[in-house]
CSV table of C-alpha atoms in Angstrom, one decimal:
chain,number,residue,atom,x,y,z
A,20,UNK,CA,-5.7,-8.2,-22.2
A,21,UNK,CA,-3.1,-11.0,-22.2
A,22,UNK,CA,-2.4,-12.7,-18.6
A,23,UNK,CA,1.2,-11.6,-19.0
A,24,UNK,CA,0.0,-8.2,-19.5
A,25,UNK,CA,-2.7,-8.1,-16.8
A,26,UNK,CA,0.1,-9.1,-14.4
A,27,UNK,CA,2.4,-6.9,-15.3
A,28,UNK,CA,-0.4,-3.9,-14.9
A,29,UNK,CA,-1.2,-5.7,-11.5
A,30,UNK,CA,2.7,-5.4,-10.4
A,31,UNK,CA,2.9,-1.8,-11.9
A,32,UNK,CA,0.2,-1.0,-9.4
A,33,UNK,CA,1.7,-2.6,-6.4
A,34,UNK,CA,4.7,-0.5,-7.4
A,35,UNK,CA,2.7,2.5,-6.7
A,36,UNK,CA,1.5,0.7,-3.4
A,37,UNK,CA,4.8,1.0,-2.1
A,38,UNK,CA,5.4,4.5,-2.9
A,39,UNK,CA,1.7,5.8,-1.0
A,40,UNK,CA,3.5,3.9,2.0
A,41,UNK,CA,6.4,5.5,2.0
A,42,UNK,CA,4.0,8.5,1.8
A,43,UNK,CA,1.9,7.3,4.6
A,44,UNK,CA,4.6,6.4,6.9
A,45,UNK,CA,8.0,7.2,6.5
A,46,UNK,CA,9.4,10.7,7.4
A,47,UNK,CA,10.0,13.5,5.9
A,48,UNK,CA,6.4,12.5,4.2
A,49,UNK,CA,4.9,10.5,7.5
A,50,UNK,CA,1.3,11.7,6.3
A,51,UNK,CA,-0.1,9.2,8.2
A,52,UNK,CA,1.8,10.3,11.6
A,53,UNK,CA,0.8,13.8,11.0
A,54,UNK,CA,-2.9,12.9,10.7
A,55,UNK,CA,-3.1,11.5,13.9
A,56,UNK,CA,-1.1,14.5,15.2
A,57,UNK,CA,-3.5,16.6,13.8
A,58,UNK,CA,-6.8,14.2,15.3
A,59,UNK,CA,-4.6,13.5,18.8
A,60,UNK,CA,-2.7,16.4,19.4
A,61,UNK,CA,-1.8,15.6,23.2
A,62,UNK,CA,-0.5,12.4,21.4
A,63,UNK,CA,3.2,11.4,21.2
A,64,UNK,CA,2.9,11.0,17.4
A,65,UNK,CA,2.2,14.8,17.7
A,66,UNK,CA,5.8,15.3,18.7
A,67,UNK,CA,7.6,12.8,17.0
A,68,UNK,CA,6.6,13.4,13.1
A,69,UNK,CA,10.1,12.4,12.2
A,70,UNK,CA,10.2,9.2,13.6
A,71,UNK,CA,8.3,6.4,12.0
A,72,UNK,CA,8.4,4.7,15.4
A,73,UNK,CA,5.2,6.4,16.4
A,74,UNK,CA,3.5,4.3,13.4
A,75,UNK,CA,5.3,1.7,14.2
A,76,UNK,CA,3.5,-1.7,13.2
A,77,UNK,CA,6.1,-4.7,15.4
A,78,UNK,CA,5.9,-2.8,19.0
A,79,UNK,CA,2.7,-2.9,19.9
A,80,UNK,CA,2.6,-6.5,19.0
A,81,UNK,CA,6.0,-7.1,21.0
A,82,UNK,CA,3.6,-5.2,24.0
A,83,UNK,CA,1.1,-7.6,24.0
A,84,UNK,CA,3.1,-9.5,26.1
A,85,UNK,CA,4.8,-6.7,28.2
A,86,UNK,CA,1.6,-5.7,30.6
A,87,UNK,CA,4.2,-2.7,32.1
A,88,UNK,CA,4.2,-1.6,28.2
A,89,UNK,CA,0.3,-1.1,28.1
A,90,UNK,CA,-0.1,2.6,28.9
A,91,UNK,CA,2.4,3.7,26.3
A,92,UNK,CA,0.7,1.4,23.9
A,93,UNK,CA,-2.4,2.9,25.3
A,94,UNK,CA,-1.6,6.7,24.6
A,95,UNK,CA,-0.5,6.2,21.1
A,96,UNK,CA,-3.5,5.6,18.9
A,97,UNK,CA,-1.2,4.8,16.0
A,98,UNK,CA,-0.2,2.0,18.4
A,99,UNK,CA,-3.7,0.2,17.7
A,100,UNK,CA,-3.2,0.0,13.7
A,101,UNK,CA,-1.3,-3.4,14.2
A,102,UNK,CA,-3.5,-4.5,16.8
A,103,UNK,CA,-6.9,-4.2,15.6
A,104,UNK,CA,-7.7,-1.7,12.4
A,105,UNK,CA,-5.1,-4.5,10.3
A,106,UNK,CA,-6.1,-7.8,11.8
A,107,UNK,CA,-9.7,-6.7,10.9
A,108,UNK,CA,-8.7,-5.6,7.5
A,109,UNK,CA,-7.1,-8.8,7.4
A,110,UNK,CA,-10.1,-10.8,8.9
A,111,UNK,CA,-12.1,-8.9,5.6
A,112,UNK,CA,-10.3,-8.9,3.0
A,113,UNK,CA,-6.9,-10.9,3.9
A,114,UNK,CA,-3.6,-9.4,4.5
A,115,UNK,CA,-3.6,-6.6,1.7
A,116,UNK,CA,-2.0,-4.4,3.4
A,117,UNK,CA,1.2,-6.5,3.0
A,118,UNK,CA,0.6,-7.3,-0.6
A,119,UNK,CA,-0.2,-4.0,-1.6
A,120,UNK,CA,1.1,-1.2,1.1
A,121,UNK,CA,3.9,-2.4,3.1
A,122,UNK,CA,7.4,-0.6,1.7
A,123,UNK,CA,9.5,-2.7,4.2
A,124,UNK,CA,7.7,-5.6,2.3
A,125,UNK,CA,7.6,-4.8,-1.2
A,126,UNK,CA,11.4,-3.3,-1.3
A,127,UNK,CA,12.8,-6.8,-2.2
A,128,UNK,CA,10.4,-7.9,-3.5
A,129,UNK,CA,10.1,-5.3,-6.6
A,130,UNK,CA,14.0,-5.4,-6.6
A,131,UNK,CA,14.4,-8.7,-6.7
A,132,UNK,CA,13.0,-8.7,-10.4
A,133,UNK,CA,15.9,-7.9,-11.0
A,134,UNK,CA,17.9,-11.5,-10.4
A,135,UNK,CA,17.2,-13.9,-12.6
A,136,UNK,CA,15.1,-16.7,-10.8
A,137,UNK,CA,18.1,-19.4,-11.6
A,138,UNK,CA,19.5,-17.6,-8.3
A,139,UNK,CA,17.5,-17.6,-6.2
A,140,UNK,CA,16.0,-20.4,-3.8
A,141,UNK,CA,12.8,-21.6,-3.1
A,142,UNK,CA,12.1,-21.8,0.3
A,143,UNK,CA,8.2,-23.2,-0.1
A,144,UNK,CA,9.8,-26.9,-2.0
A,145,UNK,CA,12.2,-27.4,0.9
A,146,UNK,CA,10.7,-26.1,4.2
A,147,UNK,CA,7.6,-25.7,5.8
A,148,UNK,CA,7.0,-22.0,5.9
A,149,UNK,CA,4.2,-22.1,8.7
A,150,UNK,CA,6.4,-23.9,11.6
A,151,UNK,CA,8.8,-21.7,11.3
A,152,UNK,CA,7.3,-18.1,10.6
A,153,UNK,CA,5.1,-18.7,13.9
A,154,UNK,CA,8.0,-19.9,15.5
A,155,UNK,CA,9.9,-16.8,14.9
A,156,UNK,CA,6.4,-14.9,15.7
A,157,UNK,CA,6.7,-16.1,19.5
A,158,UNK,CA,10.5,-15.6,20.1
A,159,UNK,CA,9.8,-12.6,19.0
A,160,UNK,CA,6.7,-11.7,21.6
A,161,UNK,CA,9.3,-13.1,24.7
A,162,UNK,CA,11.9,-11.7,23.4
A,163,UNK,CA,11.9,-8.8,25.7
A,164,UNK,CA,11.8,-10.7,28.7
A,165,UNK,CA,16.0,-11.4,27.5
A,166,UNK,CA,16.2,-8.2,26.1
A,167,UNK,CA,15.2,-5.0,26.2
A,168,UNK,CA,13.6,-5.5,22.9
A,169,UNK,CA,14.7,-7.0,19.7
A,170,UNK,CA,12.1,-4.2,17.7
A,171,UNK,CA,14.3,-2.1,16.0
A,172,UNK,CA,17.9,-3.5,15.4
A,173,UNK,CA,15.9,-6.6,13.9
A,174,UNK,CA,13.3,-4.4,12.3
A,175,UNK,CA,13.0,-4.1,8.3
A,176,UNK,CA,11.0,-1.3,8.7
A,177,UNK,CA,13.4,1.0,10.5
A,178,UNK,CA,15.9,0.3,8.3
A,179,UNK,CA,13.3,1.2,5.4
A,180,UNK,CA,13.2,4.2,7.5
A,181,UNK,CA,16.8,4.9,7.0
A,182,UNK,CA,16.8,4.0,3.4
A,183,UNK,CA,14.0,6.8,3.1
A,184,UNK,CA,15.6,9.5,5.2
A,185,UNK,CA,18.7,8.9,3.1
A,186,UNK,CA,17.0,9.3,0.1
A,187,UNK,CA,15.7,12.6,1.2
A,188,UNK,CA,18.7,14.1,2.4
A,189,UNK,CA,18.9,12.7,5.8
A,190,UNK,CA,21.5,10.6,6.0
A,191,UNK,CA,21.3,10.8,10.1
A,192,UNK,CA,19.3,7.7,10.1
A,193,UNK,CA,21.9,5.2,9.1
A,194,UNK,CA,23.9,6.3,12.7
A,195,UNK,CA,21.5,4.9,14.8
A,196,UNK,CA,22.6,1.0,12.7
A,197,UNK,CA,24.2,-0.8,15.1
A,198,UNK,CA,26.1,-3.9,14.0
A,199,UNK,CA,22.9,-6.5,14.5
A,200,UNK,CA,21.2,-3.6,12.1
A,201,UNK,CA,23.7,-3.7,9.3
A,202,UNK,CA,23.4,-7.5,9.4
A,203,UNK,CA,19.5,-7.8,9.8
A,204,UNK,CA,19.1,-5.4,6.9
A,205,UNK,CA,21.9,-6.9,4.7
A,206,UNK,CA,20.0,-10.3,5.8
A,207,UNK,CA,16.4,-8.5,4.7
A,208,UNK,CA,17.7,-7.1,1.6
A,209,UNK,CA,20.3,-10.1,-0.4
A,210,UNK,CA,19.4,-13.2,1.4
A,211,UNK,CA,16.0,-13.4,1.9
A,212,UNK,CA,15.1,-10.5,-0.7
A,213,UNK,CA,16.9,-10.8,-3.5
A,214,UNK,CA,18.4,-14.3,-3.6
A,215,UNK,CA,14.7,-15.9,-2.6
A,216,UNK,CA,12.1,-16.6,-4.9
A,217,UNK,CA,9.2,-14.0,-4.6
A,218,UNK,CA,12.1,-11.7,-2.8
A,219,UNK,CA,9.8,-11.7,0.0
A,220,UNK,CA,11.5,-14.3,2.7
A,221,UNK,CA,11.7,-11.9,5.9
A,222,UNK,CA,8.1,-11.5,5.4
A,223,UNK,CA,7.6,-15.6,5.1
A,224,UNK,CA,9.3,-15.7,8.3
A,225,UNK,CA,10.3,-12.7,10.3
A,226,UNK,CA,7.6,-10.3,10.1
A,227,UNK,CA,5.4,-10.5,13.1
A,228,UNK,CA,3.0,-7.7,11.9
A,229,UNK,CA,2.6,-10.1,8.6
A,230,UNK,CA,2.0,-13.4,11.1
A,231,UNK,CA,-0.5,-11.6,12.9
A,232,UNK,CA,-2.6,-10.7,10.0
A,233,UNK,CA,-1.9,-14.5,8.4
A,234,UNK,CA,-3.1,-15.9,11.2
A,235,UNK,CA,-6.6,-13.9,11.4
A,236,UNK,CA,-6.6,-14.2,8.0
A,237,UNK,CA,-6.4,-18.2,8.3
A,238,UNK,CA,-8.6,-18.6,11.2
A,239,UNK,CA,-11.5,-16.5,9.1
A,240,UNK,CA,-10.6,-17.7,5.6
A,241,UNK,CA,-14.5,-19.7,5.4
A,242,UNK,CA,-16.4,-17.0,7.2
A,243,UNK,CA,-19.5,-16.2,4.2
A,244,UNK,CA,-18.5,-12.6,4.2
A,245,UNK,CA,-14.7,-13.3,4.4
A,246,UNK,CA,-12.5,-12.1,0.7
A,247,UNK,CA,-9.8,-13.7,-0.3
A,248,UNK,CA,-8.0,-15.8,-3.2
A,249,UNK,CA,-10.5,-18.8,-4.3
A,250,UNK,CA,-9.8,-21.7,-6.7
A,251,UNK,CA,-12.4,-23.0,-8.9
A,252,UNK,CA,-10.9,-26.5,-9.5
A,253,UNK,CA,-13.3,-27.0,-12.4
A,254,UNK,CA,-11.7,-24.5,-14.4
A,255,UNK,CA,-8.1,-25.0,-12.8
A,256,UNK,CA,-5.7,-26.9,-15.5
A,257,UNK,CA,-3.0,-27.6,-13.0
A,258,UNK,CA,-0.5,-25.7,-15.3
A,259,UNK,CA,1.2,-24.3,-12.1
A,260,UNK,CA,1.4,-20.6,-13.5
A,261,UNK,CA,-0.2,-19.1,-9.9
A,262,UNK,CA,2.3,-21.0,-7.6
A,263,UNK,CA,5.6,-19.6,-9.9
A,264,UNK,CA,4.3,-15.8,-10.0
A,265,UNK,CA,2.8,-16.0,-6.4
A,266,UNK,CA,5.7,-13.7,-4.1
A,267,UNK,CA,4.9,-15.3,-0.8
A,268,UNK,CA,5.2,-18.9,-2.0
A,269,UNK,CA,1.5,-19.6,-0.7
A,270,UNK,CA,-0.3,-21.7,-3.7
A,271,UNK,CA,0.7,-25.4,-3.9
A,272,UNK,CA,-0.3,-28.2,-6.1
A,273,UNK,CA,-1.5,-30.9,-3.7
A,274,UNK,CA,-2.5,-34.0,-4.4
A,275,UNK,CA,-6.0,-34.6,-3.5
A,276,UNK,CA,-6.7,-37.1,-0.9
A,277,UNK,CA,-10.5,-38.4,-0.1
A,278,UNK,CA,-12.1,-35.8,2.2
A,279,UNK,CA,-11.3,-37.8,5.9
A,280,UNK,CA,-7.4,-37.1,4.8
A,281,UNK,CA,-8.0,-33.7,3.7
A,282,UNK,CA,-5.4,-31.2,4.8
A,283,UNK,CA,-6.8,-28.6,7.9
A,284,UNK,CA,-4.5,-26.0,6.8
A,285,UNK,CA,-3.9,-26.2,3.5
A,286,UNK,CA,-8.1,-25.7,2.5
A,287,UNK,CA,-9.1,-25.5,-1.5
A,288,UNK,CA,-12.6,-24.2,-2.1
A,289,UNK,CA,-15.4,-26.4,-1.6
A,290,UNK,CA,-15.9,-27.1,-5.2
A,291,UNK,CA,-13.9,-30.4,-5.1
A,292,UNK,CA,-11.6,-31.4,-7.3
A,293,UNK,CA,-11.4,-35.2,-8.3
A,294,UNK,CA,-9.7,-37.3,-6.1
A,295,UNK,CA,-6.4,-38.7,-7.5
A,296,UNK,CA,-5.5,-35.5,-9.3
A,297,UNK,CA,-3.8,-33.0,-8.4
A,298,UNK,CA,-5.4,-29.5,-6.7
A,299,UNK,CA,-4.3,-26.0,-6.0
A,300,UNK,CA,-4.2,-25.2,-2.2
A,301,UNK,CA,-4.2,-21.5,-1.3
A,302,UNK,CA,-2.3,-21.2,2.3
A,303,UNK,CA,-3.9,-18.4,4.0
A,304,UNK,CA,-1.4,-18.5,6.4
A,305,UNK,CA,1.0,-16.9,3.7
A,306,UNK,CA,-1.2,-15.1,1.4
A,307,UNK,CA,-0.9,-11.5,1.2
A,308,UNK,CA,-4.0,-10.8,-1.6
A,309,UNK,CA,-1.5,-9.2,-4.0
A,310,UNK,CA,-3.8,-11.0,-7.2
A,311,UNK,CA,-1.0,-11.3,-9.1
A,312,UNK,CA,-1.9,-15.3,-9.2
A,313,UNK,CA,-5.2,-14.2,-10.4
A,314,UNK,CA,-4.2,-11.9,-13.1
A,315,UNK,CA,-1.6,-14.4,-14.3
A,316,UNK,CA,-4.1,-17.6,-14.2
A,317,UNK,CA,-4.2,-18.3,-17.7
A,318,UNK,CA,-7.6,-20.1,-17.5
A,319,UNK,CA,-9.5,-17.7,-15.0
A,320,UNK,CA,-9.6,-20.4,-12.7
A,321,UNK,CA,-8.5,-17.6,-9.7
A,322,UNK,CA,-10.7,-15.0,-8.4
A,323,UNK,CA,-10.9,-12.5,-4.8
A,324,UNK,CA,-14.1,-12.8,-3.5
A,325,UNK,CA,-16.1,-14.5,-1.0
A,326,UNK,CA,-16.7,-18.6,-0.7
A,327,UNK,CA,-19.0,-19.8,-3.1
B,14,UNK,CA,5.6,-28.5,1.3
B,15,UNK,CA,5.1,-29.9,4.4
B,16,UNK,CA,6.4,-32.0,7.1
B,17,UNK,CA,5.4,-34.1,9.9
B,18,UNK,CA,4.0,-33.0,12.9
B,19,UNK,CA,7.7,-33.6,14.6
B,20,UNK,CA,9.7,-31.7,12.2
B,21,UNK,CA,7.0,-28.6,12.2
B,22,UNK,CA,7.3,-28.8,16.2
B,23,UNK,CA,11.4,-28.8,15.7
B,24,UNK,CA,11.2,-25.9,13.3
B,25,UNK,CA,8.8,-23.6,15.6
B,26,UNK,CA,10.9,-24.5,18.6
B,27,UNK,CA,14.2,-24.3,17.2
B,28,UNK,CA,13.3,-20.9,15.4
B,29,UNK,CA,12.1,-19.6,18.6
B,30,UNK,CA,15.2,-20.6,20.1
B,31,UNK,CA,17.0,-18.5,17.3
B,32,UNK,CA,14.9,-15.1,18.4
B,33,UNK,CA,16.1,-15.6,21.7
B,34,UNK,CA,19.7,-15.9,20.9
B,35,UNK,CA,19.4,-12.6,18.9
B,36,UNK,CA,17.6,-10.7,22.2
B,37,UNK,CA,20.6,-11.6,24.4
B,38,UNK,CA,23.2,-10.6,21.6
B,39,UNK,CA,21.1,-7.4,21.2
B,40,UNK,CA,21.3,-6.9,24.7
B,41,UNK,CA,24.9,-7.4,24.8
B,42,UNK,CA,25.5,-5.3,21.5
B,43,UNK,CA,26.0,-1.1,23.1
B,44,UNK,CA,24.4,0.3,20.6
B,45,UNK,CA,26.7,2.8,18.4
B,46,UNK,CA,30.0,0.7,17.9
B,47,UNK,CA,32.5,0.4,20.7
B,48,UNK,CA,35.1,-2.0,18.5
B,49,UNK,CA,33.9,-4.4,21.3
B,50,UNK,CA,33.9,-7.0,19.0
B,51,UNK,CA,29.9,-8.4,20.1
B,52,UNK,CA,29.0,-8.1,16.3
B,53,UNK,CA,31.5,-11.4,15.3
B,54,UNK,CA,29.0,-12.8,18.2
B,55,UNK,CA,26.4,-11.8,15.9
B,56,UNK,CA,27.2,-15.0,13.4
B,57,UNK,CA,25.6,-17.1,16.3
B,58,UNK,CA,21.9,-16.1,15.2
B,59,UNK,CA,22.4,-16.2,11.8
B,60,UNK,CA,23.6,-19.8,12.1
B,61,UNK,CA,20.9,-20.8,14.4
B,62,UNK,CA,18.4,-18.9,11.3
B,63,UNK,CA,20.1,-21.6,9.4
B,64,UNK,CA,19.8,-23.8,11.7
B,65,UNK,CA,16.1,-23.5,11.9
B,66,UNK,CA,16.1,-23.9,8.4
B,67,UNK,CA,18.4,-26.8,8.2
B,68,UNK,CA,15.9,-28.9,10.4
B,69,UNK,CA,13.2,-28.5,8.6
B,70,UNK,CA,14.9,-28.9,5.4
B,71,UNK,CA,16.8,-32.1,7.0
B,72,UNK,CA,13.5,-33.4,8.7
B,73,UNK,CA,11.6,-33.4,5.9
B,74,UNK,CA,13.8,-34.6,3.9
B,75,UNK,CA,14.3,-37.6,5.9
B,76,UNK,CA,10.2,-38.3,6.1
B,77,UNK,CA,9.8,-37.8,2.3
B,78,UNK,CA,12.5,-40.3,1.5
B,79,UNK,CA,11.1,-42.2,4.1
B,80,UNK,CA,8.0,-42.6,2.5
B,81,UNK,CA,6.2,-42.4,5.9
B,82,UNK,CA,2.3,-41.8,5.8
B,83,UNK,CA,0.7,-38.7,6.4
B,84,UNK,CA,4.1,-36.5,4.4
B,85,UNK,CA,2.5,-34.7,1.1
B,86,UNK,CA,5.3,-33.8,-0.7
B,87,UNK,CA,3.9,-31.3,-3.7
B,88,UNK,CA,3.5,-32.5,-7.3
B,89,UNK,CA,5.9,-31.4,-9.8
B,90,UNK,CA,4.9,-28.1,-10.9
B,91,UNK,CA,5.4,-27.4,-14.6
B,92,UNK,CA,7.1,-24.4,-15.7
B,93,UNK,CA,4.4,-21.5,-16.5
B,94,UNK,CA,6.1,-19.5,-19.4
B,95,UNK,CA,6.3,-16.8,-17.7
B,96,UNK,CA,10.1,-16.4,-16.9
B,97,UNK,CA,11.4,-14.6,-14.3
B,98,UNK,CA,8.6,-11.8,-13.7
């Protein structure tokens, strides 16, 4: 199979990805919601099967940091899918749930195929992603101490919600946009969606459900048992195919510096490269495990799998 | 690409800052519109969003054509055939 066709087969399955979330979250369908109404039945997800709130992946997050928000968390076991069943599928296997399940995610992303990439701009060659996606991640936990909460109104995944219910025949959704809600979503869906490269900019920086499964992702990336993206610089040609296909904007070529200089964050795979040439560096902060850089790699220099 | 330790600590702070503007413009907005005029308000975020941007982009700019130690900027990376997928 040709590396243009393997990709394209790898997309074609993320494309069904999104679809099973919609099915797993998003009302009328919510199967996910009415499994747990159906395992919990004094739960509130047992009375709220039209609201995708009861799944929702950004509050309990927010709650962390909201100690009078705890027993609500606490009587919602949907509430405990962001907290710990997805950071330890992240600590696994990396963030696949974003590369492979999340609608809110892959909604620009897939439509932003359709823009030629002439225009649309590359975040990763003129900022540094990492500052500023954890930056946002903490306004976003203290947030509530200014407001009530920002969850919501600034929340891709309610207004993937709405876009659902529409679709369906429920156009009641769209009333509860306020105006911040017409702007975030216009901001999710043209700005960062379909004008970025990789369509996938309010998951680079605004997602705090995606930051919290980057971040356990990073901090586990060299555990032996750990799966993610690898480089095998041996076989790498430098041809920079991976970092153009790759939607988060996560592979770099670096040059390689002698191992006291090497970069903490930025970690290629123990098979070292030569010094004075240039490497790939895989930023686990940012990847989301959606192999299309390792179907694409036209030298089967990429694989998902455990440190060698 | 990335940037010194100052400009990353500008870019978390200042995009910080920017979710905390957008909490007290949430809190001001009332919810279903009221012609109150908060959403004009609303261009406040978004310009502190670029804002966050900006410094980064403006930071590291600065450092790369600076040529100070310690800023990686990314080698060229050669166009993979692949087009827009």
């Amino acid at each position: 199979m040709s590396r243009l066709k393997a990709l394209k087969t790898n997309r074609l399955m993320r494309v069904g990805g999104f679809f099973v979330g919609i099915v797993l979250f998003y009302a009328p369908f919510a199967a996910l919601i009415r499994l747990s109404a159906v395992v919990f039945p004094t739960s509130p997800a047992a009375s709220t099967i039209s609201d995708v709130h009861s799944a929702c992946l950004r509050m309990p997050i927010g709650w962390l940091a909201q100690p009078w928000m705890w027993p609500t968390m606490g009587g919602n076991p949907l509430s405990y899918l962001p907290l710990i069943v997805l950071p330890l599928a992240a600590v696994a296997a990396g963030p696949m749930f974003c590369g492979w399940l999340c609608p809110a995610g892959a909604l620009p992303e897939h439509l932003g195929r359709l823009v030629p990439d002439r225009f649309k701009f590359d975040f990763k060659s003129r900022v540094d992603i990492v500052p500023l996606r954890y930056g946002f991640f903490v306004g976003f936990l203290f947030a509530p101490f200014i407001s009530t909460s920002i969850c919501c109104s600034f929340c891709n995944f309610t207004h993937m919600q709405n876009f659902v219910s529409g679709t369906f025949g429920d156009a009641s959704g769209f009333a509860v946009f306020t105006s911040l809600g017409v702007i975030a979503a216009a901001t999710w869906i043209v700005p960062l969606g379909l004008f970025t490269k990789g369509g996938r900019g309010w998951c680079m920086f605004l997602c705090p459900a995606g930051t919290t499964m980057g971040l356990a992702s990073k901090l586990t990336a060299k555990w032996p048992w750990a799966a993610r993206i690898r480089a095998d610089h041996h076989t790498c040609t430098t041809c920079g195919t991976c970092s153009d296909v790759c939607p988060m904007r996560a592979i770099d070529l670096e040059p390689v510096d002698p191992p006291a200089e090497a970069s903490s964050e930025l970690t290629p795979d123990p098979v070292a490269p030569v010094v004075g040439a240039s490497a790939l560096a895989i930023n686990h902060h940012l990847c989301n495990e959606c192999l299309d850089c390792v179907q694409a790699c036209p030298s089967g220099a990429l694989r998902f799998g455990r440190p060698q | 690409m990335k940037g010194t330790t100052t400009s990353r600590t500008a870019s978390f702070l200042v995009a910080a800052g920017t979710v905390g503007i957008a909490a007290a413009l949430n809190r001001a907005c009332p919810g279903q519109c009221a012609s109150c005029s908060t959403c004009a308000t609303t261009l406040v975020p978004l310009a502190s969003a670029a804002g966050a941007v900006g410094v980064s982009f403006v930071g590291s700019a600065f450092v790369r054509s600076r040529g100070l130690p310690g800023v990686r900027p990314s080698a060229e990376e050669p166009a993979s055939g692949l087009g827009d997928l």
